[in-house]
Amino acid sequence: MYDPTVARLTYRALLGRRRALILGALPLLLIVIAAAVRALAGADDQTAVNVLGGFALATMVPIIGVIAGTGAIGPEIDDGSVVYLLSKPLKRSTIIFTKLIVAIAVTMVFSAVPTLVAGLILNGNGQQIAIAYTIAALVASIAYAALFLLLGTVSRHAVVFGLVYALVWEALFGSLVPGARTLSIQQWALAVAHKVAGGDMVTSDVGLPTATVLLLVVTVLATWYAGQKLRSLTLAGEE
């Protein structure tokens, strides 16, 4: 299910100079914001929640997921170079699973690590807030990578659709429309963070059992359907 050659090529594509700069920009901004807030306001638990929840989990993690998830396969489909990969004696499910693992790893590194650093800067992990949001970022990275990898497989405008979901659906509608929060990866990840932190500092509109099921369903179904679309793409190319 995992091919090292496909993984190496995907890492090379995702971590090229230009894309690496884009991936690193938001984490760097988060750490700068955390340092500035700590210097100006001191250590405060509520401030840490506001920064980590409002910027790290709500904005940084999904955008990095868009870049990593769609970038793992989208450019290869757009320029036609995926044909060479599909001509190799590899199962389509192996290609998708390998690219998913790479996308998850990249998303986790560029989102969870800076979230932890920012949390430690903001309040030194008081009330387990830094750890809670780091775990939430790790969990969200898996679902985002799977969802946006699927978008990269089915659409040439995957980045646009991904940003619409991340910034319009989750950030805008998720904050204004209560029903939309149930279908939000951010809220599912917050349910996990709430369990880790305990208390009322970190909250979610979705219960942990529901969030866990939805995270698993989205990840598995998105990965499976991406494999099916890649298989049909191969058949179309052969025809």
Coordinates of C-alpha atoms in Angstrom, one line a residue:
M1 CA 0.0 0.0 0.0
Y2 CA 3.0 2.3 0.2
D3 CA 5.6 2.9 -2.5
P4 CA 8.8 4.7 -1.6
T5 CA 9.4 6.0 -5.1
V6 CA 6.0 7.6 -5.4
A7 CA 6.5 9.0 -1.9
R8 CA 9.9 10.5 -2.8
L9 CA 8.5 12.1 -6.0
T10 CA 5.6 13.5 -4.1
Y11 CA 7.8 15.0 -1.3
R12 CA 10.0 16.5 -4.0
A13 CA 6.9 18.1 -5.6
L14 CA 5.5 19.4 -2.4
L15 CA 8.7 20.7 -0.9
G16 CA 10.0 22.5 -3.9
R17 CA 11.4 26.0 -3.3
R18 CA 8.3 28.0 -4.1
R19 CA 5.7 25.6 -2.5
A20 CA 7.9 25.3 0.6
L21 CA 8.0 29.1 1.0
I22 CA 4.2 29.1 0.8
L23 CA 3.9 26.3 3.3
G24 CA 6.2 28.0 5.7
A25 CA 4.7 31.5 5.6
L26 CA 1.6 30.8 7.7
P27 CA 3.5 28.9 10.5
L28 CA 6.0 31.6 10.7
L29 CA 3.3 34.2 10.9
L30 CA 1.6 32.3 13.7
I31 CA 4.8 32.1 15.8
V32 CA 5.4 35.9 15.2
I33 CA 1.8 36.7 16.3
A34 CA 2.2 34.4 19.4
A35 CA 5.5 36.1 20.4
A36 CA 4.0 39.6 19.9
V37 CA 0.9 38.8 21.9
R38 CA 2.9 37.2 24.7
A39 CA 5.2 40.3 24.8
L40 CA 2.3 42.7 24.9
A41 CA -0.3 40.9 27.0
G42 CA 1.6 38.3 28.9
A43 CA 0.6 34.7 29.5
D44 CA -3.2 34.3 29.3
D45 CA -5.2 31.1 28.8
Q46 CA -8.1 32.8 27.0
T47 CA -5.8 34.6 24.7
A48 CA -4.0 31.4 23.8
V49 CA -7.3 29.8 23.0
N50 CA -8.3 32.7 20.8
V51 CA -5.0 32.7 18.8
L52 CA -4.7 28.9 18.5
G53 CA -8.4 28.4 17.7
G54 CA -9.0 31.5 15.6
F55 CA -5.9 31.5 13.5
A56 CA -4.0 28.2 13.8
L57 CA -6.9 25.7 13.6
A58 CA -9.4 27.8 11.7
T59 CA -7.1 29.3 9.1
M60 CA -3.6 27.9 9.0
V61 CA -4.3 24.2 9.2
P62 CA -6.9 24.0 6.4
I63 CA -4.9 26.2 4.1
I64 CA -1.8 24.1 4.6
G65 CA -4.1 21.1 4.0
V66 CA -5.2 22.6 0.7
I67 CA -1.7 23.2 -0.5
A68 CA -0.4 19.7 0.6
G69 CA -3.5 17.7 -0.4
T70 CA -4.1 19.2 -3.8
G71 CA -0.4 19.6 -4.5
A72 CA 0.2 15.9 -3.9
I73 CA -1.5 14.9 -7.2
G74 CA -3.3 17.9 -8.8
P75 CA -0.3 19.3 -10.7
E76 CA 0.5 15.9 -12.1
I77 CA -3.0 15.5 -13.5
D78 CA -3.0 19.0 -14.9
D79 CA 0.2 18.7 -16.8
G80 CA -0.4 15.1 -17.9
S81 CA 2.7 13.7 -16.1
V82 CA 0.5 11.4 -14.1
V83 CA 0.3 9.2 -17.2
Y84 CA 3.9 8.1 -16.6
L85 CA 3.2 7.2 -13.0
L86 CA 0.1 5.3 -14.0
S87 CA 2.0 3.3 -16.6
K88 CA 4.1 1.7 -13.8
P89 CA 3.0 -1.6 -12.4
L90 CA 1.4 -0.1 -9.3
K91 CA -2.1 -0.4 -8.0
R92 CA -4.0 2.8 -8.1
S93 CA -4.9 2.4 -4.5
T94 CA -1.2 2.3 -3.7
I95 CA -0.5 5.5 -5.5
I96 CA -3.4 7.3 -3.7
F97 CA -2.5 5.9 -0.3
T98 CA 1.2 6.8 -0.7
K99 CA 0.3 10.4 -1.7
L100 CA -2.1 10.6 1.1
I101 CA 0.5 9.6 3.6
V102 CA 2.9 12.2 2.2
A103 CA 0.2 14.9 2.3
I104 CA -0.7 14.1 5.9
A105 CA 2.9 14.1 6.9
V106 CA 3.5 17.5 5.3
T107 CA 0.3 19.0 6.7
M108 CA 1.2 17.7 10.2
V109 CA 4.7 19.1 10.2
F110 CA 3.7 22.5 8.9
S111 CA 0.7 22.9 11.1
A112 CA 0.9 20.8 14.3
V113 CA 4.6 21.7 15.1
P114 CA 4.1 25.5 14.9
T115 CA 0.8 25.2 16.8
L116 CA 2.7 23.5 19.6
V117 CA 5.4 26.2 19.6
A118 CA 2.9 29.0 19.5
G119 CA 0.9 27.5 22.3
L120 CA 4.0 27.2 24.5
I121 CA 4.9 30.8 23.7
L122 CA 1.4 32.0 24.5
N123 CA 0.8 30.4 27.9
G124 CA 3.4 27.6 28.5
N125 CA 0.8 24.9 27.9
G126 CA -1.3 26.1 30.8
Q127 CA -4.5 23.9 31.2
Q128 CA -3.0 21.7 28.4
I129 CA -4.2 24.2 25.8
A130 CA -1.0 23.9 23.6
I131 CA -1.2 20.1 23.7
A132 CA -4.9 20.1 23.0
Y133 CA -4.7 22.3 19.9
T134 CA -1.6 20.4 18.7
I135 CA -3.5 17.1 18.8
A136 CA -6.5 18.9 17.1
A137 CA -4.2 20.0 14.3
L138 CA -2.8 16.5 13.9
V139 CA -6.3 15.0 13.7
A140 CA -7.5 17.7 11.3
S141 CA -4.5 17.2 9.1
I142 CA -5.6 13.7 8.3
A143 CA -9.1 14.6 7.3
Y144 CA -8.0 17.8 5.4
A145 CA -5.3 15.9 3.5
A146 CA -7.8 13.2 2.4
L147 CA -10.5 15.6 1.4
F148 CA -8.2 17.9 -0.6
L149 CA -6.4 15.0 -2.2
L150 CA -9.8 13.9 -3.5
L151 CA -10.4 17.4 -4.8
G152 CA -7.1 17.4 -6.5
T153 CA -8.1 14.1 -8.2
V154 CA -11.5 15.2 -9.4
S155 CA -11.1 18.9 -10.3
R156 CA -8.6 21.1 -12.1
H157 CA -9.8 23.9 -9.7
A158 CA -9.1 22.0 -6.5
V159 CA -7.2 24.8 -4.9
V160 CA -10.1 27.2 -5.4
F161 CA -12.7 24.7 -4.1
G162 CA -10.5 23.9 -1.2
L163 CA -10.0 27.5 -0.2
V164 CA -13.8 28.1 -0.5
Y165 CA -14.4 25.2 1.9
A166 CA -11.7 26.3 4.3
L167 CA -12.3 30.0 4.3
V168 CA -16.0 30.4 3.4
W169 CA -17.7 27.3 4.7
E170 CA -15.7 26.7 7.9
A171 CA -14.5 30.2 8.8
L172 CA -17.6 32.2 7.7
F173 CA -20.6 29.9 7.7
G174 CA -19.1 27.8 10.6
S175 CA -19.1 30.9 12.8
L176 CA -22.5 32.2 11.7
V177 CA -24.7 29.2 11.1
P178 CA -24.9 26.7 13.9
G179 CA -26.0 23.8 11.6
A180 CA -22.9 24.2 9.4
R181 CA -20.6 23.6 12.3
T182 CA -21.7 19.9 12.4
L183 CA -20.2 19.5 9.0
S184 CA -16.9 21.2 9.9
I185 CA -13.6 19.3 10.2
Q186 CA -12.5 22.2 12.5
Q187 CA -15.3 21.4 14.9
W188 CA -14.6 17.7 14.8
A189 CA -10.9 18.4 15.7
L190 CA -12.1 20.8 18.4
A191 CA -14.1 17.9 20.0
V192 CA -10.8 16.0 20.4
A193 CA -9.1 19.1 21.8
H194 CA -11.9 19.6 24.3
K195 CA -11.4 16.0 25.5
V196 CA -7.6 16.6 25.9
A197 CA -7.9 20.0 27.6
G198 CA -10.9 19.3 29.8
G199 CA -12.8 22.1 31.4
D200 CA -14.5 24.8 29.4
M201 CA -11.6 26.6 27.8
V202 CA -11.8 24.6 24.5
T203 CA -15.3 24.0 23.2
S204 CA -16.9 22.3 20.3
D205 CA -20.4 22.1 18.9
V206 CA -19.9 18.4 18.1
G207 CA -19.7 15.6 20.6
L208 CA -16.5 13.4 20.6
P209 CA -18.2 10.2 19.5
T210 CA -19.9 11.9 16.5
A211 CA -16.7 13.8 15.7
T212 CA -14.6 10.6 15.7
V213 CA -17.1 8.8 13.4
L214 CA -17.2 11.7 11.0
L215 CA -13.5 12.1 10.9
L216 CA -13.1 8.4 10.0
V217 CA -15.9 8.4 7.5
V218 CA -14.6 11.5 5.6
T219 CA -11.0 10.2 5.6
V220 CA -11.9 6.7 4.4
L221 CA -14.5 7.7 1.9
A222 CA -12.4 10.5 0.4
T223 CA -9.4 8.1 0.0
W224 CA -11.5 5.4 -1.5
Y225 CA -13.2 7.7 -4.0
A226 CA -9.9 9.3 -5.0
G227 CA -8.6 5.8 -5.8
Q228 CA -11.7 5.1 -7.9
K229 CA -11.4 8.4 -9.8
L230 CA -7.7 7.7 -10.5
R231 CA -8.6 4.2 -11.8
S232 CA -11.2 5.7 -14.1
L233 CA -8.7 8.3 -15.3
T234 CA -6.4 5.6 -16.3
L235 CA -9.1 3.8 -18.2
A236 CA -10.0 7.0 -20.0
G237 CA -6.4 7.6 -21.0
E238 CA -6.1 4.0 -22.3
E239 CA -9.2 4.4 -24.4

